[in-house]
Short mmCIF file of C-alpha atoms and ligand atoms in Angstrom, two decimals:
data_model
loop_
_atom_site.label_atom_id
_atom_site.label_comp_id
_atom_site.label_asym_id
_atom_site.label_seq_id
_atom_site.Cartn_x
_atom_site.Cartn_y
_atom_site.Cartn_z
CA MET A 1 -109.26 19.65 -171.06
CA LYS A 2 -111.79 21.94 -169.38
CA TYR A 3 -109.03 23.11 -166.13
CA ASN A 4 -105.73 23.11 -165.47
CA PRO A 5 -104.82 20.72 -163.05
CA VAL A 6 -102.68 23.14 -162.39
CA GLU A 7 -104.59 26.03 -161.55
CA ILE A 8 -106.54 23.37 -159.39
CA ILE A 9 -103.48 22.27 -157.14
CA ILE A 10 -102.95 25.86 -156.41
CA ARG A 11 -106.35 26.84 -155.41
CA LYS A 12 -106.28 24.07 -152.99
CA ARG A 13 -102.78 25.53 -152.08
CA SER A 14 -104.49 28.67 -151.50
CA GLY A 15 -106.93 27.39 -148.96
CA LYS A 16 -110.41 27.59 -151.75
CA LYS A 17 -112.91 25.68 -151.56
CA LEU A 18 -112.73 22.78 -154.51
CA THR A 19 -116.30 22.47 -156.61
CA ARG A 20 -117.78 19.91 -157.46
CA GLU A 21 -117.11 20.27 -161.32
CA GLU A 22 -113.16 20.56 -160.19
CA LEU A 23 -112.91 17.53 -158.28
CA SER A 24 -115.17 15.99 -159.94
CA PHE A 25 -112.48 16.57 -163.30
CA PHE A 26 -109.18 15.85 -161.21
CA ILE A 27 -110.43 12.56 -160.27
CA LYS A 28 -112.22 11.34 -163.69
CA SER A 29 -108.98 12.73 -165.50
CA TYR A 30 -106.78 10.94 -162.85
CA LEU A 31 -108.41 7.35 -163.50
CA ASN A 32 -108.66 7.67 -167.10
CA ASN A 33 -104.58 8.70 -166.71
CA GLU A 34 -104.79 11.93 -168.14
CA ILE A 35 -103.55 13.47 -164.27
CA PRO A 36 -100.80 11.86 -164.10
CA GLU A 37 -99.68 10.15 -160.28
CA TYR A 38 -97.22 13.63 -159.54
CA GLN A 39 -100.16 16.06 -159.93
CA MET A 40 -102.89 13.75 -157.72
CA ALA A 41 -99.87 13.92 -154.95
CA ALA A 42 -99.28 17.69 -154.98
CA LEU A 43 -103.38 17.77 -154.56
CA LEU A 44 -103.43 15.16 -151.74
CA MET A 45 -100.88 16.92 -149.84
CA ALA A 46 -102.30 20.51 -150.41
CA ILE A 47 -105.87 18.99 -149.11
CA TYR A 48 -103.64 17.75 -146.24
CA PHE A 49 -102.17 20.76 -145.11
CA LYS A 50 -105.58 23.08 -146.16
CA ASN A 51 -108.18 21.15 -145.19
CA MET A 52 -111.85 21.09 -146.37
CA HIS A 53 -115.26 22.72 -145.50
CA PRO A 54 -118.00 19.70 -144.58
CA ASP A 55 -119.69 20.96 -147.97
CA GLU A 56 -116.72 19.91 -149.85
CA ILE A 57 -115.96 16.17 -148.00
CA GLN A 58 -119.54 15.41 -149.06
CA THR A 59 -118.64 16.05 -152.55
CA LEU A 60 -115.33 14.13 -152.21
CA THR A 61 -117.22 11.21 -151.25
CA GLU A 62 -119.87 11.31 -153.59
CA VAL A 63 -117.22 12.17 -157.04
CA TYR A 64 -115.30 8.76 -155.61
CA ILE A 65 -118.27 6.59 -155.13
CA ASN A 66 -120.13 7.89 -158.61
CA SER A 67 -116.28 6.59 -160.13
CA GLY A 68 -117.63 3.45 -160.25
CA LYS A 69 -120.78 1.32 -158.75
CA ARG A 70 -123.12 1.21 -155.98
CA ILE A 71 -124.43 -1.97 -154.82
CA THR A 72 -127.68 -2.47 -153.52
CA PHE A 73 -129.38 -5.17 -151.17
CA PRO A 74 -133.31 -5.86 -150.49
CA PRO A 75 -134.18 -3.61 -147.75
CA ASP A 76 -135.21 -6.34 -145.12
CA MET A 77 -131.93 -8.15 -145.61
CA PRO A 78 -130.50 -7.50 -142.02
CA THR A 79 -126.46 -5.43 -144.09
CA VAL A 80 -124.09 -4.21 -141.47
CA ASP A 81 -120.66 -3.75 -141.58
CA LYS A 82 -117.30 -2.24 -139.74
CA HIS A 83 -114.70 -0.21 -140.84
CA SER A 84 -111.81 1.00 -138.40
CA THR A 85 -109.65 4.29 -139.28
CA GLY A 86 -106.52 1.83 -138.69
CA GLY A 87 -103.91 0.70 -136.63
CA VAL A 88 -101.18 -1.55 -135.34
CA GLY A 89 -102.33 -5.32 -135.48
CA ASP A 90 -106.02 -4.72 -135.63
CA LYS A 91 -106.96 -7.82 -137.18
CA ILE A 92 -110.72 -6.69 -136.20
CA SER A 93 -112.25 -7.27 -138.92
CA ILE A 94 -111.18 -11.54 -139.65
CA VAL A 95 -112.63 -12.48 -136.00
CA LEU A 96 -115.15 -10.02 -135.96
CA ALA A 97 -117.40 -10.42 -139.76
CA PRO A 98 -118.03 -14.43 -138.98
CA ILE A 99 -118.95 -13.93 -135.60
CA VAL A 100 -121.77 -11.57 -136.54
CA ALA A 101 -122.88 -13.13 -140.00
CA ALA A 102 -123.05 -16.00 -137.93
CA CYS A 103 -125.55 -14.15 -135.54
CA GLY A 104 -127.57 -13.73 -138.53
CA ALA A 105 -126.36 -10.36 -140.50
CA LYS A 106 -125.14 -10.21 -143.72
CA ILE A 107 -122.07 -8.20 -143.80
CA PRO A 108 -120.57 -6.80 -147.33
CA MET A 109 -116.97 -5.50 -146.48
CA ILE A 110 -115.02 -3.55 -148.98
CA SER A 111 -111.76 -3.05 -147.03
CA GLY A 112 -108.33 -1.89 -148.17
CA ARG A 113 -104.26 -2.49 -147.65
CA GLY A 114 -102.31 -1.70 -145.60
CA LEU A 115 -101.65 2.41 -144.88
CA GLY A 116 -99.17 4.33 -143.69
CA HIS A 117 -97.68 2.82 -140.55
CA THR A 118 -101.04 0.45 -140.11
CA GLY A 119 -101.65 -3.15 -141.61
CA GLY A 120 -104.59 -3.51 -144.08
CA THR A 121 -107.10 -6.38 -143.89
CA LEU A 122 -107.14 -7.59 -147.77
CA ASP A 123 -102.84 -7.66 -147.07
CA LYS A 124 -103.51 -10.09 -143.93
CA LEU A 125 -106.04 -11.91 -145.63
CA GLU A 126 -103.99 -12.85 -148.84
CA SER A 127 -101.24 -14.33 -146.91
CA ILE A 128 -103.86 -17.17 -146.54
CA PRO A 129 -102.31 -19.45 -149.95
CA GLY A 130 -105.05 -19.18 -152.33
CA PHE A 131 -107.17 -16.17 -151.25
CA ARG A 132 -108.47 -13.60 -153.76
CA THR A 133 -109.91 -10.44 -152.93
CA ASP A 134 -110.24 -9.27 -156.25
CA PHE A 135 -114.12 -10.63 -156.96
CA SER A 136 -116.59 -8.53 -158.95
CA TYR A 137 -119.14 -7.01 -158.13
CA SER A 138 -122.37 -9.86 -158.67
CA GLN A 139 -119.83 -12.38 -157.38
CA PHE A 140 -119.44 -10.40 -154.02
CA LYS A 141 -123.30 -9.67 -153.83
CA LYS A 142 -123.13 -13.87 -154.28
CA MET A 143 -120.93 -14.71 -151.23
CA VAL A 144 -122.70 -11.87 -149.12
CA LYS A 145 -125.82 -13.82 -149.43
CA GLU A 146 -124.72 -16.85 -149.94
CA VAL A 147 -121.89 -17.26 -147.04
CA GLY A 148 -123.17 -14.22 -144.90
CA PHE A 149 -119.81 -11.78 -145.40
CA SER A 150 -117.44 -11.13 -147.82
CA ILE A 151 -114.35 -8.86 -147.50
CA ILE A 152 -113.05 -7.58 -151.04
CA GLY A 153 -110.88 -4.81 -152.11
CA GLN A 154 -111.40 -1.61 -154.37
CA SER A 155 -111.88 -2.97 -158.07
CA LYS A 156 -112.14 -0.84 -161.15
CA GLU A 157 -116.02 -1.65 -160.62
CA LEU A 158 -116.26 -0.81 -156.91
CA VAL A 159 -114.42 2.87 -155.23
CA PRO A 160 -111.90 3.10 -158.15
CA ALA A 161 -110.97 6.58 -157.43
CA ASP A 162 -110.33 5.32 -153.33
CA LYS A 163 -108.06 2.06 -154.88
CA ARG A 164 -106.03 4.34 -156.67
CA ILE A 165 -105.74 7.32 -154.42
CA TYR A 166 -105.46 4.87 -151.62
CA ALA A 167 -101.86 3.03 -152.46
CA LEU A 168 -100.78 6.66 -153.39
CA ARG A 169 -101.58 8.10 -150.06
CA ASP A 170 -99.66 4.97 -148.05
CA VAL A 171 -96.62 5.89 -149.88
CA THR A 172 -97.04 9.77 -150.26
CA GLY A 173 -97.33 10.78 -146.39
CA THR A 174 -100.94 12.30 -146.88
CA VAL A 175 -102.97 9.59 -144.99
CA GLU A 176 -103.49 11.36 -141.43
CA SER A 177 -105.95 13.77 -143.07
CA LEU A 178 -109.40 13.82 -142.42
CA PRO A 179 -111.34 14.55 -145.36
CA LEU A 180 -109.75 12.09 -147.06
CA ILE A 181 -110.02 9.33 -144.31
CA THR A 182 -113.75 9.94 -144.52
CA ALA A 183 -114.19 10.10 -147.93
CA SER A 184 -112.22 7.24 -148.08
CA ILE A 185 -113.81 4.85 -145.47
CA MET A 186 -117.01 6.05 -146.48
CA SER A 187 -117.35 5.87 -149.87
CA LYS A 188 -116.23 1.86 -149.68
CA LYS A 189 -119.18 1.72 -147.26
CA ILE A 190 -122.00 3.49 -149.45
CA ALA A 191 -121.05 1.67 -152.63
CA GLU A 192 -121.01 -1.70 -150.75
CA GLY A 193 -124.36 -1.45 -149.79
CA ALA A 194 -124.75 -1.86 -146.03
CA LYS A 195 -126.78 0.04 -144.19
CA ASN A 196 -125.27 0.14 -141.07
CA LEU A 197 -121.84 0.90 -140.53
CA VAL A 198 -119.81 1.02 -137.24
CA ILE A 199 -116.44 2.48 -136.96
CA ASP A 200 -113.98 1.40 -134.70
CA LEU A 201 -112.35 4.60 -134.73
CA LYS A 202 -108.62 4.23 -132.99
CA VAL A 203 -106.77 6.90 -130.57
CA GLY A 204 -103.74 7.07 -129.81
CA SER A 205 -100.17 6.80 -130.53
CA GLY A 206 -100.27 3.53 -132.90
CA ALA A 207 -103.26 5.34 -135.02
CA PHE A 208 -103.72 8.08 -137.43
CA ILE A 209 -105.65 10.17 -134.92
CA LYS A 210 -103.31 10.46 -131.75
CA LYS A 211 -105.95 13.00 -129.54
CA MET A 212 -109.29 12.80 -128.84
CA ASP A 213 -110.55 16.46 -129.72
CA LYS A 214 -109.55 15.51 -133.53
CA ALA A 215 -111.25 12.22 -133.01
CA GLU A 216 -114.29 13.53 -132.29
CA LYS A 217 -114.48 15.89 -135.31
CA LEU A 218 -113.46 12.99 -137.31
CA ALA A 219 -116.16 11.39 -135.97
CA GLU A 220 -118.87 14.01 -136.19
CA LEU A 221 -117.60 14.04 -140.07
CA LEU A 222 -118.22 10.33 -140.68
CA MET A 223 -121.49 10.44 -139.21
CA GLN A 224 -122.92 13.61 -140.69
CA THR A 225 -121.57 11.95 -144.67
CA GLY A 226 -123.70 8.57 -143.61
CA LYS A 227 -126.42 10.46 -142.85
CA ASN A 228 -126.57 12.58 -145.72
CA LEU A 229 -126.04 9.50 -147.83
CA GLY A 230 -129.02 7.65 -146.04
CA GLN A 231 -126.38 5.51 -144.08
CA LYS A 232 -127.17 5.20 -139.92
CA VAL A 233 -123.64 5.07 -138.27
CA SER A 234 -122.17 4.54 -134.79
CA VAL A 235 -118.68 5.24 -133.69
CA VAL A 236 -116.78 3.19 -130.70
CA PHE A 237 -113.77 5.44 -129.85
CA SER A 238 -111.10 2.51 -128.81
CA ASN A 239 -107.55 2.97 -127.46
CA MET A 240 -104.24 2.42 -130.26
CA ASN A 241 -101.79 3.39 -127.66
CA SER A 242 -100.23 -0.38 -127.70
CA SER A 243 -100.35 -2.47 -130.41
CA LEU A 244 -103.52 -5.20 -130.51
CA GLY A 245 -103.42 -8.46 -129.66
CA GLU A 246 -100.50 -10.03 -129.45
CA TYR A 247 -98.78 -9.73 -133.20
CA ALA A 248 -98.35 -7.47 -135.78
CA GLY A 249 -97.86 -8.29 -139.20
CA ASN A 250 -99.96 -10.51 -141.65
CA ALA A 251 -100.35 -13.66 -141.90
CA LEU A 252 -99.30 -14.04 -138.10
CA GLU A 253 -102.21 -11.74 -137.72
CA ILE A 254 -104.14 -14.69 -139.46
CA LYS A 255 -103.15 -17.23 -136.67
CA GLU A 256 -104.06 -15.05 -134.15
CA CYS A 257 -107.60 -15.24 -135.64
CA ILE A 258 -108.21 -18.35 -135.98
CA GLU A 259 -106.60 -19.07 -132.26
CA PHE A 260 -109.38 -16.43 -131.06
CA LEU A 261 -112.12 -18.09 -133.04
CA LYS A 262 -111.32 -21.41 -131.68
CA GLY A 263 -111.40 -20.18 -127.87
CA LYS A 264 -108.32 -18.24 -126.98
CA LYS A 265 -108.96 -15.63 -124.97
CA ILE A 266 -106.69 -12.21 -125.85
CA PRO A 267 -107.95 -9.73 -123.77
CA ASP A 268 -108.04 -6.36 -125.68
CA ILE A 269 -109.13 -8.19 -128.84
CA TYR A 270 -111.79 -9.94 -127.25
CA THR A 271 -113.26 -6.80 -125.66
CA ILE A 272 -113.18 -4.79 -128.50
CA THR A 273 -114.60 -7.47 -130.72
CA LYS A 274 -117.83 -7.88 -128.28
CA MET A 275 -118.51 -4.27 -128.27
CA LEU A 276 -118.74 -3.45 -132.33
CA ALA A 277 -121.04 -7.06 -131.96
CA VAL A 278 -123.45 -5.52 -130.14
CA GLU A 279 -123.43 -2.56 -131.83
CA MET A 280 -123.55 -4.36 -135.25
CA LEU A 281 -126.68 -6.92 -133.90
CA MET A 282 -128.25 -3.25 -132.22
CA LEU A 283 -128.47 -1.67 -135.29
CA THR A 284 -129.70 -4.33 -137.69
CA GLU A 285 -131.92 -5.12 -134.91
CA ILE A 286 -131.08 -8.63 -134.66
CA ALA A 287 -130.62 -8.60 -131.14
CA LYS A 288 -133.71 -7.04 -128.82
CA ASP A 289 -131.00 -5.24 -126.50
CA ARG A 290 -127.46 -4.98 -125.56
CA ILE A 291 -127.59 -8.56 -123.43
CA GLU A 292 -128.78 -10.36 -126.08
CA ALA A 293 -126.40 -9.28 -128.82
CA GLY A 294 -123.70 -10.10 -126.04
CA ASN A 295 -125.17 -13.64 -125.59
CA MET A 296 -125.43 -14.22 -128.85
CA PHE A 297 -121.40 -12.91 -129.51
CA GLY A 298 -120.29 -16.18 -127.03
CA THR A 299 -122.79 -18.79 -128.08
CA VAL A 300 -121.01 -18.20 -131.76
CA LEU A 301 -117.62 -18.33 -130.42
CA GLU A 302 -118.37 -21.35 -127.93
CA ASN A 303 -120.13 -23.14 -130.00
CA GLY A 304 -117.74 -22.82 -133.30
CA LYS A 305 -120.25 -21.39 -135.40
CA ALA A 306 -118.37 -18.43 -135.95
CA LEU A 307 -115.30 -20.63 -136.71
CA GLU A 308 -117.55 -22.54 -139.61
CA TYR A 309 -118.09 -19.25 -141.31
CA PHE A 310 -114.54 -18.07 -141.27
CA LYS A 311 -114.14 -21.80 -143.05
CA ARG A 312 -117.20 -20.99 -145.58
CA PHE A 313 -115.36 -17.43 -146.21
CA VAL A 314 -112.04 -18.73 -146.70
CA GLN A 315 -113.20 -21.43 -149.26
CA ALA A 316 -115.99 -19.18 -150.68
CA GLN A 317 -112.73 -16.54 -151.46
CA GLY A 318 -110.42 -19.44 -152.67
CA GLY A 319 -108.57 -19.46 -149.73
CA ASN A 320 -107.50 -22.83 -147.93
CA PRO A 321 -109.38 -23.64 -145.15
CA LYS A 322 -107.19 -26.58 -144.19
CA ILE A 323 -105.00 -23.59 -142.48
CA CYS A 324 -107.84 -23.47 -139.53
CA ASP A 325 -106.48 -26.86 -138.50
CA ASP A 326 -103.15 -26.69 -139.24
CA THR A 327 -101.45 -22.71 -139.36
CA SER A 328 -98.23 -24.34 -140.22
CA LEU A 329 -99.47 -23.84 -143.83
CA LEU A 330 -99.53 -19.99 -143.45
CA PRO A 331 -96.18 -18.83 -144.47
CA GLN A 332 -92.85 -18.85 -142.28
CA SER A 333 -91.06 -16.68 -140.74
CA LYS A 334 -86.87 -17.79 -141.28
CA PHE A 335 -85.92 -16.15 -138.18
CA LYS A 336 -87.32 -15.09 -134.73
CA ILE A 337 -85.94 -12.46 -132.87
CA PRO A 338 -86.01 -12.21 -129.38
CA ILE A 339 -86.49 -8.31 -128.66
CA ILE A 340 -84.97 -7.15 -124.54
CA SER A 341 -85.47 -4.62 -122.18
CA SER A 342 -82.64 -2.83 -121.41
CA LYS A 343 -84.79 -1.16 -118.04
CA LYS A 344 -86.77 -2.86 -115.44
CA GLY A 345 -90.55 -0.96 -114.41
CA TRP A 346 -93.72 0.09 -115.79
CA VAL A 347 -94.49 0.63 -119.38
CA LYS A 348 -95.44 4.91 -119.53
CA SER A 349 -95.95 4.61 -123.36
CA ILE A 350 -94.79 2.82 -126.61
CA ASP A 351 -94.67 4.57 -129.12
CA THR A 352 -96.81 2.25 -131.90
CA GLN A 353 -96.17 4.01 -135.06
CA ALA A 354 -92.66 3.69 -134.61
CA ILE A 355 -93.25 -0.48 -134.45
CA GLY A 356 -95.61 0.13 -137.84
CA TYR A 357 -93.33 1.87 -139.76
CA ALA A 358 -90.03 -0.60 -138.42
CA LEU A 359 -92.36 -3.42 -139.13
CA ILE A 360 -92.39 -1.98 -142.91
CA GLU A 361 -88.35 -2.78 -143.29
CA ILE A 362 -88.61 -6.15 -142.78
CA GLY A 363 -91.42 -6.45 -145.58
CA ALA A 364 -94.76 -6.50 -143.46
CA GLY A 365 -95.86 -3.63 -145.27
CA ARG A 366 -94.90 -1.15 -148.63
CA LYS A 367 -92.20 1.39 -148.77
CA THR A 368 -93.38 2.33 -152.57
CA ILE A 369 -96.98 0.82 -154.52
CA GLU A 370 -94.49 -1.53 -156.17
CA SER A 371 -92.91 -2.86 -153.33
CA GLN A 372 -93.14 -6.65 -152.57
CA LEU A 373 -95.25 -7.99 -148.96
CA ASN A 374 -93.23 -10.59 -147.09
CA TYR A 375 -96.73 -12.09 -145.55
CA ALA A 376 -94.85 -13.90 -142.72
CA ALA A 377 -92.79 -10.87 -141.15
CA GLY A 378 -93.83 -9.16 -138.07
CA ALA A 379 -93.41 -9.27 -134.62
CA TYR A 380 -94.91 -11.27 -130.98
CA LEU A 381 -95.71 -8.08 -129.21
CA PRO A 382 -97.47 -8.70 -126.18
CA ILE A 383 -96.83 -6.08 -123.90
CA LYS A 384 -98.89 -3.22 -123.13
CA VAL A 385 -99.01 0.29 -121.85
CA GLY A 386 -99.27 -0.07 -117.73
CA VAL A 387 -97.53 -3.44 -117.56
CA PHE A 388 -94.64 -3.92 -115.29
CA VAL A 389 -91.42 -5.49 -117.04
CA ASP A 390 -87.87 -7.10 -116.00
CA LYS A 391 -84.58 -6.02 -116.74
CA ASN A 392 -83.29 -8.79 -119.54
CA SER A 393 -86.90 -9.80 -120.05
CA GLU A 394 -88.32 -10.67 -123.55
CA ILE A 395 -90.88 -7.82 -124.04
CA GLY A 396 -91.00 -9.37 -128.27
CA ARG A 397 -90.11 -10.99 -130.55
CA VAL A 398 -89.23 -10.06 -134.26
CA TYR A 399 -90.49 -12.38 -137.09
CA CYS A 400 -88.21 -12.69 -140.49
CA ASP A 401 -86.55 -13.50 -143.19
CA ASP A 402 -83.06 -11.44 -143.09
CA GLU A 403 -81.29 -11.77 -139.93
CA ILE A 404 -79.69 -8.27 -139.58
CA GLN A 405 -82.71 -6.37 -140.20
CA GLY A 406 -84.53 -8.52 -138.01
CA LEU A 407 -81.91 -7.34 -135.42
CA SER A 408 -82.25 -3.80 -135.84
CA VAL A 409 -85.86 -3.94 -136.02
CA ALA A 410 -86.06 -5.43 -133.02
CA ASN A 411 -83.36 -2.78 -132.03
CA LYS A 412 -85.88 0.23 -132.74
CA ILE A 413 -88.59 -1.62 -131.60
CA ARG A 414 -87.18 -1.83 -127.59
CA LYS A 415 -86.51 1.61 -128.44
CA SER A 416 -90.35 2.59 -128.69
CA PHE A 417 -91.04 1.39 -125.20
CA LEU A 418 -90.94 4.29 -122.54
CA ILE A 419 -90.18 2.23 -119.23
CA ILE A 420 -90.45 4.33 -115.59
CA PRO A 421 -88.76 3.11 -112.33
CA SER A 422 -91.82 3.83 -110.03
CA LYS A 423 -95.24 4.58 -111.12
CA SER A 424 -97.52 7.15 -108.68
CA GLU A 425 -101.36 7.61 -108.24
CA TYR A 426 -101.17 9.88 -111.88
CA ASP A 427 -99.69 6.88 -113.49
CA GLU A 428 -102.39 4.83 -111.97
CA ASN A 429 -105.30 7.10 -113.14
CA TYR A 430 -103.24 7.90 -117.15
CA PHE A 431 -102.97 3.90 -117.26
CA LYS A 432 -106.53 3.39 -116.59
CA GLU A 433 -108.06 6.77 -119.10
CA MET A 434 -105.71 4.49 -121.73
CA GLU A 435 -108.27 1.38 -121.50
CA LEU A 436 -111.43 3.86 -122.33
CA ILE A 437 -114.17 2.82 -124.96
CA TYR A 438 -116.75 4.30 -125.47
CA GLY A 439 -119.15 5.31 -128.43
CA LEU A 440 -121.36 7.46 -130.03
CA GLU A 441 -124.78 7.36 -133.19
CA ASN A 442 -125.96 9.61 -135.83
CA ASN A 443 -129.91 9.78 -135.55
CA LEU A 444 -131.27 9.43 -138.96
CA ASP A 445 -134.89 10.77 -137.70
CA GLU A 446 -133.51 13.51 -137.03
N1 URA B 1 -109.18 3.33 -143.66
C1 URA B 1 -109.68 3.78 -144.89
O1 URA B 1 -110.21 3.02 -145.48
N2 URA B 1 -109.47 5.02 -145.76
C2 URA B 1 -108.08 5.87 -144.76
O2 URA B 1 -108.25 6.94 -145.30
C3 URA B 1 -108.42 5.26 -143.27
C4 URA B 1 -108.41 4.55 -142.97
#
């Protein structure tokens, strides 16, 4: 071995900047199984605590990308992608990709599985009977060209470094690190070959980033890394103080996506999806202005074209497209346990991260790399911050296969709501602030 892995771990633990050679050696040796999981986990924890210099983050991203192949598309193809930094109930990619593809964009999307307390797009999609996310580089390229979009996972060919390290971070408490998030997201997004990228940067109690100052730092790192590697990146900051939509849990969210594509108006899903779609249509210059982009979004939702694209996508990736007509073909849970409010008043805050971790207990996410998911498990969570609830009213429901576990999860979710008996002007402003969404863009020409 060229280096001693322990010395590299100790150098990072002491806050030193690792060189390209050291990072490249460590990650290559890990992928070749010459460095064991426990040493990789130790390095990740050292990075978590000691952070990385922006140059080091750039190098780490490049090492991730170079661990596999890099896809290219013809320069005149309007390629664009979106990636979320992660949240509870975040199913936006699954409705956004068919909408934007139906408007004429091509979307090569490499996504992730559940991470920490958040769900993952790949796990949600794999709850569709037969659906696959493990396609080869060339099959992926073909689907993007022919179907308009494809959503697959990291593989031995595409960003294998992120595939292994992502799964390890999920179960070692090393997710909430700006350098690790940046390298993980940007490596996938550069390797997949999209020329344009919109980041949905989630901020709040259910996100990895809880405060705006840290979110702005992450946005800067993502935009700068994209710029250095020739990708145009826009960042939209969006609220993750309540879980997104009405459901959290793999198959439950697929059902919700189908209902949305069929025209059900779910306010937060609608607002954030429209905002991201407009951004993607502007970056690709498919729309000449935001008004035209907004109209295109409305049209493909209303005339059924977005749903048609979704069906074609499910079929192309091996899934049963009949789920679009009959959602009872999706996995179903044995029990539905109501979550009952013990107080009357306004929801001041929700510990959305605690909800995400509670859902892992019934199999909606993983505790170890080997954990088996229960695709039907999850929760109905219609109540958002700022909403009024009555004592003894149903504020949600747990979907599970084990009644005892379900009761305990329902209790944990109930306790994650902070309910105040009256609301002041201060609270009104606070609730408005919690709804804010706004955006930033890197400029490749500057
Ligand atoms: N999404 C990713 O792909 N990686 C992260 O680290 C966080 C969100």
